[in-house]
Amino acid sequence: MNDIDTKNSIIRLFNVSKRYKGKFALENISLDIEQGEFIFISGPSGAGKSTLLKVLYLAEKVSEGQILIDGMNLARISSARLPFLRRRFGMVFQDFKLIPTRTVFENVALVLEAAGEKPSFIRKKVMQVLRTTGMEKKAKYYPPTLSGGEQQRVAVARAVVGDPSIILADEPTGSLDTKSAQAILDFLMEYNKRGATVLVASHNLHLLESSVRGRNIEIKNGRIERTAKML
Amino acid sequence: MAHFVKKAFSDIRSNRFLNLITIITIALSILVVSIFLLFFENSSRIIESWNQGGRAMVYLVDNFTLDMLPELKTRMKALGDIDEMVYISKEEAFDKLKNEMSSQTTFLKNLKENPLPDALEIRMKSYNSFDEIQQFAEKIKALEMVDDVEYGQGWLGKFLNIFNLFKITGYAMCSMFFLIALFITSNTVRLAFYSRKLEVEIMRLVGASESFIKAPFYVAGLFQGFFGGLLGLLVLLATYLMISSGISQNLASYIYIDIRFLSVKMILLIIMASTFLGWFGCYLSLKQILK
Ligand SMILES: Nc1ncnc2c1ncn2[C@@H]1O[C@H](COP(=O)(O)OP(=O)(O)O)[C@@H](O)[C@H]1O
Ligand SMILES: [Mg+2]
């Protein structure tokens, strides 16, 4: 079986467990995600979906097991190299996590500024991404003056502006109406078509039904309950 | 860099009150310290002028003769840096005394012999403290041709002792205010940091390095330190100008006081110190917050 060698895995988990005060949030998870896959992580509230995403971008350290991101062992990443790992991810959260005192433009530009890009490049790139998410007219607005759907579009723009190879979205539509939710999902799928690996965690099953393709990983009590290919 | 400066200024604008308090605290501390330094610089200069650069009288033994002078001079020169050496014979000194006290010449004429010793008036090239003059005088006094050395032990010594006490008090005060300003500055940074906890968290999530996150805080700290120092000095300058113009109008004809403002070197030093203070306060609190 040289299955592993021929696969183009970008995320690999080997027997990963995460315990909070002795209680398992993730238990013995092994997982292989290929470059360009669209992954749904479903399961009830408290199942461990958020924790699974957190151990990927090193917001939390695993208690046991190993994680490889694009061949990098997360256990070996020093705090000085952590920012470089983070730049490979684009992240979207239920509560948007936008800086309220910075404009839409500044919020999105932050990613490129942190990566040390030139101001002229930043201006061009940020406006281009805001255009694709339909937010270019709101570039000078402050996030609290926008609707939830608009704020999430800004968050999505920020997630993709650095051209990350992986997008992690934790309940990205959790606080949005159906129409806004669909717009966000469509955008994530569109970005996935262009080659990025996308992981969306959600307890909302409607979200699954509306999507066209991808792999559904259902977790319950910190364990993988079921994996299904969706057409 | 321009990015950090821009960000720091917008942070300061959004946190106006806190930043103003910090700048005023730094300004007050700098004011106290620079009042002391102003006083200290002026006193030093006045003492220097009174002492005329370390002048001392060396009184020679009774049996001193002129042919011993060259040897005495070389031996004294070997002991320290002497700028000037003037020999005053007992006759010269006696004549001078007679001139100065012309009303009492009868008393002086009645003296059977000249009671004054031969003397050498010397001036030391440079000295930093009263101790140094004292030690030098002791060495000269130990020479067998020398009877005594007079260098203003009495009043000058007492004055310098008071002056030194004042200096110590000044240093203590400076350190105290430095610590207060440091405490306030680092506290402002801490508050600013916590008020932007979400922002810092988000910056980390999108891959900002720690130095990228910290830089605006440092710029703000340097800014506060610099402008706090400048403000403190401007208040001092205004006060100085008011007082000194008052003195020259009312008192100049009675007493001679020449109070000068801080030297350029000292002003630069103070600004540098207060800018450092802003930076250091920031450094301390970020070090503590980011464990
Ligand atoms: N920081 C934490 N401290 C303690 N327990 C936690 C922490 N984060 C999550 N948990 C626990 O881990 C389990 C999984 O949480 P989470 O991953 O947030 O679930 P989900 O996102 O699927 O709703 C839950 O039982 C939760 O209470
Ligand atoms: Mg969750």
Coordinates of N, CA, C and O in Angstrom, one line a residue, chain B residues 85-188:
Chain B
M85 N 51.7 79.6 39.7 CA 52.4 79.7 41.0 C 53.0 81.0 41.2 O 53.9 81.4 40.4
V86 N 52.6 81.8 42.2 CA 53.2 83.1 42.4 C 53.8 83.2 43.8 O 53.1 82.9 44.8
Y87 N 55.1 83.5 43.8 CA 55.8 83.6 45.1 C 55.5 85.0 45.7 O 55.6 86.0 45.0
I88 N 55.1 85.0 46.9 CA 54.9 86.3 47.7 C 55.8 86.3 48.9 O 55.5 85.5 49.8
S89 N 56.8 87.1 48.9 CA 57.7 87.2 50.0 C 57.0 87.8 51.2 O 56.0 88.5 51.0
K90 N 57.5 87.6 52.4 CA 56.9 88.1 53.6 C 56.9 89.6 53.6 O 56.0 90.3 54.0
E91 N 57.9 90.2 53.0 CA 58.0 91.7 52.9 C 56.9 92.2 52.0 O 56.2 93.2 52.3
E92 N 56.7 91.6 50.8 CA 55.7 92.0 49.9 C 54.3 91.9 50.6 O 53.5 92.8 50.5
A93 N 54.1 90.8 51.3 CA 52.8 90.6 52.0 C 52.6 91.7 53.0 O 51.5 92.2 53.2
F94 N 53.7 92.0 53.7 CA 53.6 93.0 54.8 C 53.2 94.4 54.2 O 52.4 95.1 54.7
D95 N 53.9 94.7 53.1 CA 53.6 96.0 52.4 C 52.1 96.0 51.9 O 51.4 97.0 52.1
K96 N 51.7 95.0 51.4 CA 50.3 94.9 50.9 C 49.4 95.1 52.1 O 48.4 95.8 51.9
L97 N 49.7 94.4 53.2 CA 48.9 94.6 54.4 C 48.8 96.0 54.8 O 47.7 96.5 55.2
K98 N 50.0 96.7 54.8 CA 50.0 98.1 55.3 C 49.2 98.9 54.4 O 48.4 99.8 54.8
N99 N 49.2 98.7 53.1 CA 48.4 99.4 52.1 C 46.9 99.2 52.4 O 46.1 100.2 52.4
E100 N 46.6 98.0 52.6 CA 45.1 97.7 52.8 C 44.6 98.2 54.1 O 43.4 98.5 54.2
M101 N 45.4 98.3 55.1 CA 45.0 98.7 56.4 C 45.6 100.0 56.8 O 46.2 100.1 57.9
S102 N 45.6 101.0 55.9 CA 46.3 102.2 56.1 C 45.9 103.0 57.4 O 46.8 103.6 58.0
S103 N 44.7 102.8 57.9 CA 44.3 103.4 59.2 C 45.0 102.9 60.4 O 45.1 103.5 61.4
Q104 N 45.4 101.6 60.2 CA 46.1 101.0 61.4 C 47.6 100.9 61.3 O 48.2 100.1 61.9
T105 N 48.2 101.8 60.4 CA 49.6 101.7 60.2 C 50.5 101.9 61.4 O 51.5 101.2 61.6
T106 N 50.0 102.7 62.4 CA 50.7 102.9 63.6 C 50.9 101.5 64.3 O 52.0 101.2 64.8
F107 N 49.8 100.8 64.3 CA 49.8 99.5 65.0 C 50.8 98.6 64.3 O 51.6 97.9 64.9
L108 N 50.8 98.6 63.0 CA 51.7 97.8 62.2 C 53.2 98.2 62.4 O 54.1 97.4 62.5
K109 N 53.4 99.6 62.5 CA 54.7 100.1 62.6 C 55.3 99.7 63.9 O 56.5 99.5 64.1
N110 N 54.5 99.6 64.9 CA 55.0 99.2 66.3 C 55.4 97.8 66.4 O 56.1 97.4 67.3
L111 N 55.0 97.0 65.4 CA 55.5 95.6 65.4 C 57.0 95.6 65.1 O 57.5 96.2 64.2
K112 N 57.7 94.8 66.0 CA 59.2 94.8 65.9 C 59.6 94.0 64.6 O 60.5 94.4 63.9
E113 N 59.0 92.9 64.5 CA 59.3 92.2 63.2 C 58.1 91.8 62.4 O 57.0 91.8 62.9
N114 N 58.3 91.5 61.2 CA 57.3 91.1 60.3 C 56.7 89.7 60.7 O 57.4 88.7 60.7
P115 N 55.4 89.7 61.1 CA 54.8 88.4 61.6 C 54.4 87.5 60.5 O 54.0 86.4 60.7
L116 N 54.4 88.0 59.2 CA 53.9 87.2 58.1 C 54.9 86.2 57.6 O 56.1 86.5 57.6
P117 N 54.5 85.1 57.1 CA 55.4 84.1 56.5 C 55.5 84.4 55.0 O 54.7 85.1 54.4
D118 N 56.6 83.8 54.4 CA 56.6 83.8 52.9 C 55.5 82.9 52.4 O 55.1 81.9 53.1
A119 N 55.0 83.2 51.2 CA 53.9 82.3 50.7 C 54.0 82.1 49.2 O 54.7 82.8 48.5
L120 N 53.3 81.0 48.8 CA 53.2 80.8 47.4 C 51.7 80.7 47.1 O 50.9 80.0 47.8
E121 N 51.2 81.5 46.1 CA 49.8 81.4 45.8 C 49.7 80.5 44.6 O 50.4 80.8 43.6
I122 N 48.9 79.5 44.7 CA 48.9 78.5 43.6 C 47.4 78.4 43.1 O 46.5 78.7 43.8
R123 N 47.3 77.9 41.9 CA 46.0 77.6 41.4 C 46.0 76.2 40.7 O 46.8 76.0 39.8
M124 N 45.1 75.4 41.2 CA 45.1 74.0 40.6 C 44.4 74.1 39.2 O 43.5 74.9 39.0
K125 N 44.9 73.3 38.3 CA 44.4 73.3 37.0 C 43.0 72.9 36.9 O 42.1 73.6 36.4
S126 N 42.6 71.7 37.4 CA 41.2 71.3 37.4 C 41.0 70.4 38.6 O 41.9 69.7 39.0
Y127 N 39.8 70.5 39.1 CA 39.4 69.6 40.2 C 38.0 69.3 40.1 O 37.2 70.1 39.6
N128 N 37.6 68.2 40.6 CA 36.1 67.8 40.5 C 35.4 67.9 41.8 O 34.2 68.0 41.8
S129 N 36.2 67.8 42.9 CA 35.4 67.9 44.2 C 36.3 68.5 45.2 O 37.5 68.7 45.1
F130 N 35.7 68.9 46.3 CA 36.4 69.5 47.4 C 37.4 68.5 48.0 O 38.5 68.9 48.4
D131 N 37.0 67.3 48.0 CA 37.9 66.2 48.5 C 39.3 66.3 47.8 O 40.3 66.1 48.4
E132 N 39.2 66.5 46.5 CA 40.4 66.5 45.7 C 41.3 67.6 46.1 O 42.5 67.5 46.2
I133 N 40.7 68.8 46.3 CA 41.5 70.0 46.8 C 42.1 69.6 48.1 O 43.3 69.9 48.4
Q134 N 41.3 69.0 49.0 CA 41.8 68.7 50.3 C 43.0 67.7 50.3 O 44.0 68.0 51.0
Q135 N 42.9 66.7 49.5 CA 43.9 65.7 49.4 C 45.2 66.3 48.9 O 46.3 66.1 49.4
F136 N 45.0 67.2 47.9 CA 46.2 67.9 47.3 C 46.9 68.8 48.3 O 48.1 68.8 48.5
A137 N 46.1 69.5 49.1 CA 46.6 70.4 50.1 C 47.3 69.6 51.2 O 48.4 70.0 51.6
E138 N 46.8 68.4 51.5 CA 47.5 67.6 52.5 C 48.9 67.2 52.0 O 49.8 67.2 52.8
K139 N 49.0 66.8 50.8 CA 50.2 66.4 50.2 C 51.3 67.5 50.2 O 52.4 67.3 50.5
I140 N 50.8 68.7 49.9 CA 51.7 69.9 49.9 C 52.1 70.2 51.3 O 53.3 70.5 51.6
K141 N 51.2 70.1 52.2 CA 51.5 70.4 53.6 C 52.6 69.5 54.2 O 53.3 69.8 55.1
A142 N 52.6 68.2 53.6 CA 53.6 67.3 54.1 C 55.0 67.6 53.7 O 56.0 67.1 54.3
L143 N 55.2 68.5 52.8 CA 56.6 68.9 52.4 C 57.2 69.7 53.6 O 56.6 70.5 54.2
E144 N 58.5 69.4 53.8 CA 59.2 70.0 55.0 C 59.3 71.5 54.9 O 59.4 72.2 55.9
M145 N 59.3 72.1 53.7 CA 59.4 73.5 53.5 C 58.1 74.3 53.8 O 58.1 75.5 53.9
V146 N 57.0 73.5 53.8 CA 55.7 74.1 53.9 C 55.2 74.0 55.4 O 55.3 73.0 56.0
D147 N 54.7 75.2 55.8 CA 54.2 75.3 57.2 C 52.7 74.9 57.2 O 52.3 74.1 58.0
D148 N 52.0 75.6 56.3 CA 50.5 75.4 56.3 C 49.9 75.7 54.9 O 50.6 76.4 54.1
V149 N 48.8 75.1 54.6 CA 48.1 75.4 53.4 C 46.7 75.9 53.7 O 46.0 75.3 54.5
E150 N 46.4 77.0 53.1 CA 45.1 77.6 53.3 C 44.3 77.5 52.0 O 44.7 78.1 51.0
Y151 N 43.1 76.9 52.0 CA 42.4 76.8 50.8 C 40.9 76.9 51.0 O 40.0 76.4 50.4
G152 N 40.6 77.7 52.0 CA 39.2 78.0 52.3 C 38.5 76.8 53.0 O 37.3 76.5 52.7
Q153 N 39.3 76.0 53.9 CA 38.7 74.9 54.5 C 37.4 75.2 55.2 O 36.5 74.5 55.3
G154 N 37.4 76.4 55.8 CA 36.3 76.8 56.7 C 35.0 76.9 55.9 O 34.3 75.9 55.8
W155 N 34.8 78.1 55.4 CA 33.4 78.3 54.8 C 33.2 77.6 53.6 O 32.1 77.1 53.3
L156 N 34.2 77.4 52.7 CA 34.1 76.7 51.5 C 33.7 75.2 51.7 O 32.8 74.7 51.1
G157 N 34.4 74.7 52.7 CA 34.1 73.3 53.1 C 32.7 73.1 53.6 O 32.0 72.2 53.1
K158 N 32.3 74.0 54.4 CA 31.0 73.9 55.0 C 29.9 74.1 53.9 O 29.0 73.3 53.8
F159 N 30.2 75.1 53.0 CA 29.3 75.3 51.9 C 29.2 74.1 51.0 O 28.1 73.6 50.6
L160 N 30.4 73.5 50.7 CA 30.4 72.4 49.8 C 29.7 71.2 50.5 O 29.1 70.4 49.8
N161 N 29.8 71.1 51.8 CA 29.1 70.0 52.5 C 27.6 70.1 52.3 O 26.9 69.1 52.0
I162 N 27.1 71.3 52.5 CA 25.7 71.6 52.3 C 25.3 71.3 50.9 O 24.3 70.7 50.6
F163 N 26.2 71.8 50.0 CA 25.9 71.6 48.6 C 25.8 70.1 48.3 O 25.0 69.7 47.5
N164 N 26.7 69.3 48.9 CA 26.7 67.9 48.6 C 25.5 67.2 49.1 O 24.9 66.3 48.5
L165 N 25.0 67.7 50.3 CA 23.8 67.2 50.9 C 22.7 67.4 50.0 O 21.8 66.6 49.7
F166 N 22.7 68.7 49.5 CA 21.6 69.1 48.5 C 21.7 68.2 47.3 O 20.6 67.8 46.7
K167 N 22.9 67.9 46.8 CA 23.1 67.1 45.7 C 22.5 65.7 45.9 O 21.8 65.1 45.0
I168 N 22.7 65.1 47.1 CA 22.2 63.8 47.4 C 20.7 63.8 47.4 O 20.0 62.9 46.8
T169 N 20.1 64.8 48.1 CA 18.7 65.0 48.1 C 18.1 65.1 46.7 O 17.1 64.5 46.3
G170 N 18.8 65.8 45.8 CA 18.4 66.0 44.5 C 18.4 64.7 43.7 O 17.5 64.4 43.0
Y171 N 19.5 63.9 43.9 CA 19.6 62.6 43.2 C 18.4 61.7 43.7 O 17.8 61.1 42.9
A172 N 18.2 61.7 45.0 CA 17.1 60.9 45.5 C 15.7 61.3 44.9 O 14.9 60.5 44.5
M173 N 15.6 62.7 44.8 CA 14.3 63.2 44.3 C 14.2 62.8 42.8 O 13.1 62.4 42.3
C174 N 15.3 62.9 42.1 CA 15.3 62.6 40.6 C 14.9 61.1 40.5 O 14.1 60.8 39.6
S175 N 15.6 60.2 41.3 CA 15.3 58.8 41.1 C 13.8 58.5 41.4 O 13.2 57.7 40.8
M176 N 13.3 59.2 42.5 CA 11.9 59.0 42.9 C 11.0 59.3 41.7 O 10.1 58.6 41.4
F177 N 11.2 60.5 41.2 CA 10.3 61.0 40.1 C 10.5 60.1 38.8 O 9.6 59.9 38.1
F178 N 11.7 59.7 38.6 CA 12.0 58.8 37.5 C 11.1 57.5 37.6 O 10.5 57.1 36.7
L179 N 11.1 57.0 38.9 CA 10.4 55.8 39.1 C 8.9 56.0 39.0 O 8.2 55.1 38.4
I180 N 8.4 57.1 39.5 CA 7.0 57.4 39.4 C 6.6 57.5 37.9 O 5.6 56.9 37.4
A181 N 7.4 58.2 37.1 CA 7.1 58.4 35.7 C 7.2 57.0 35.0 O 6.3 56.7 34.1
L182 N 8.1 56.2 35.4 CA 8.3 54.9 34.8 C 7.1 54.1 35.1 O 6.5 53.4 34.2
F183 N 6.6 54.2 36.3 CA 5.4 53.4 36.8 C 4.2 53.8 36.0 O 3.5 52.9 35.4
I184 N 4.0 55.1 35.8 CA 2.8 55.6 35.1 C 2.9 55.2 33.6 O 1.9 54.8 33.0
T185 N 4.1 55.4 33.0 CA 4.3 55.0 31.6 C 4.0 53.5 31.4 O 3.2 53.2 30.5
S186 N 4.5 52.7 32.2 CA 4.4 51.3 32.0 C 2.9 50.9 32.2 O 2.4 50.0 31.6
N187 N 2.3 51.6 33.1 CA 0.9 51.4 33.4 C 0.0 51.8 32.2 O -1.0 51.1 31.9
T188 N 0.3 52.9 31.6 CA -0.4 53.3 30.4 C -0.3 52.3 29.3 O -1.3 51.9 28.7

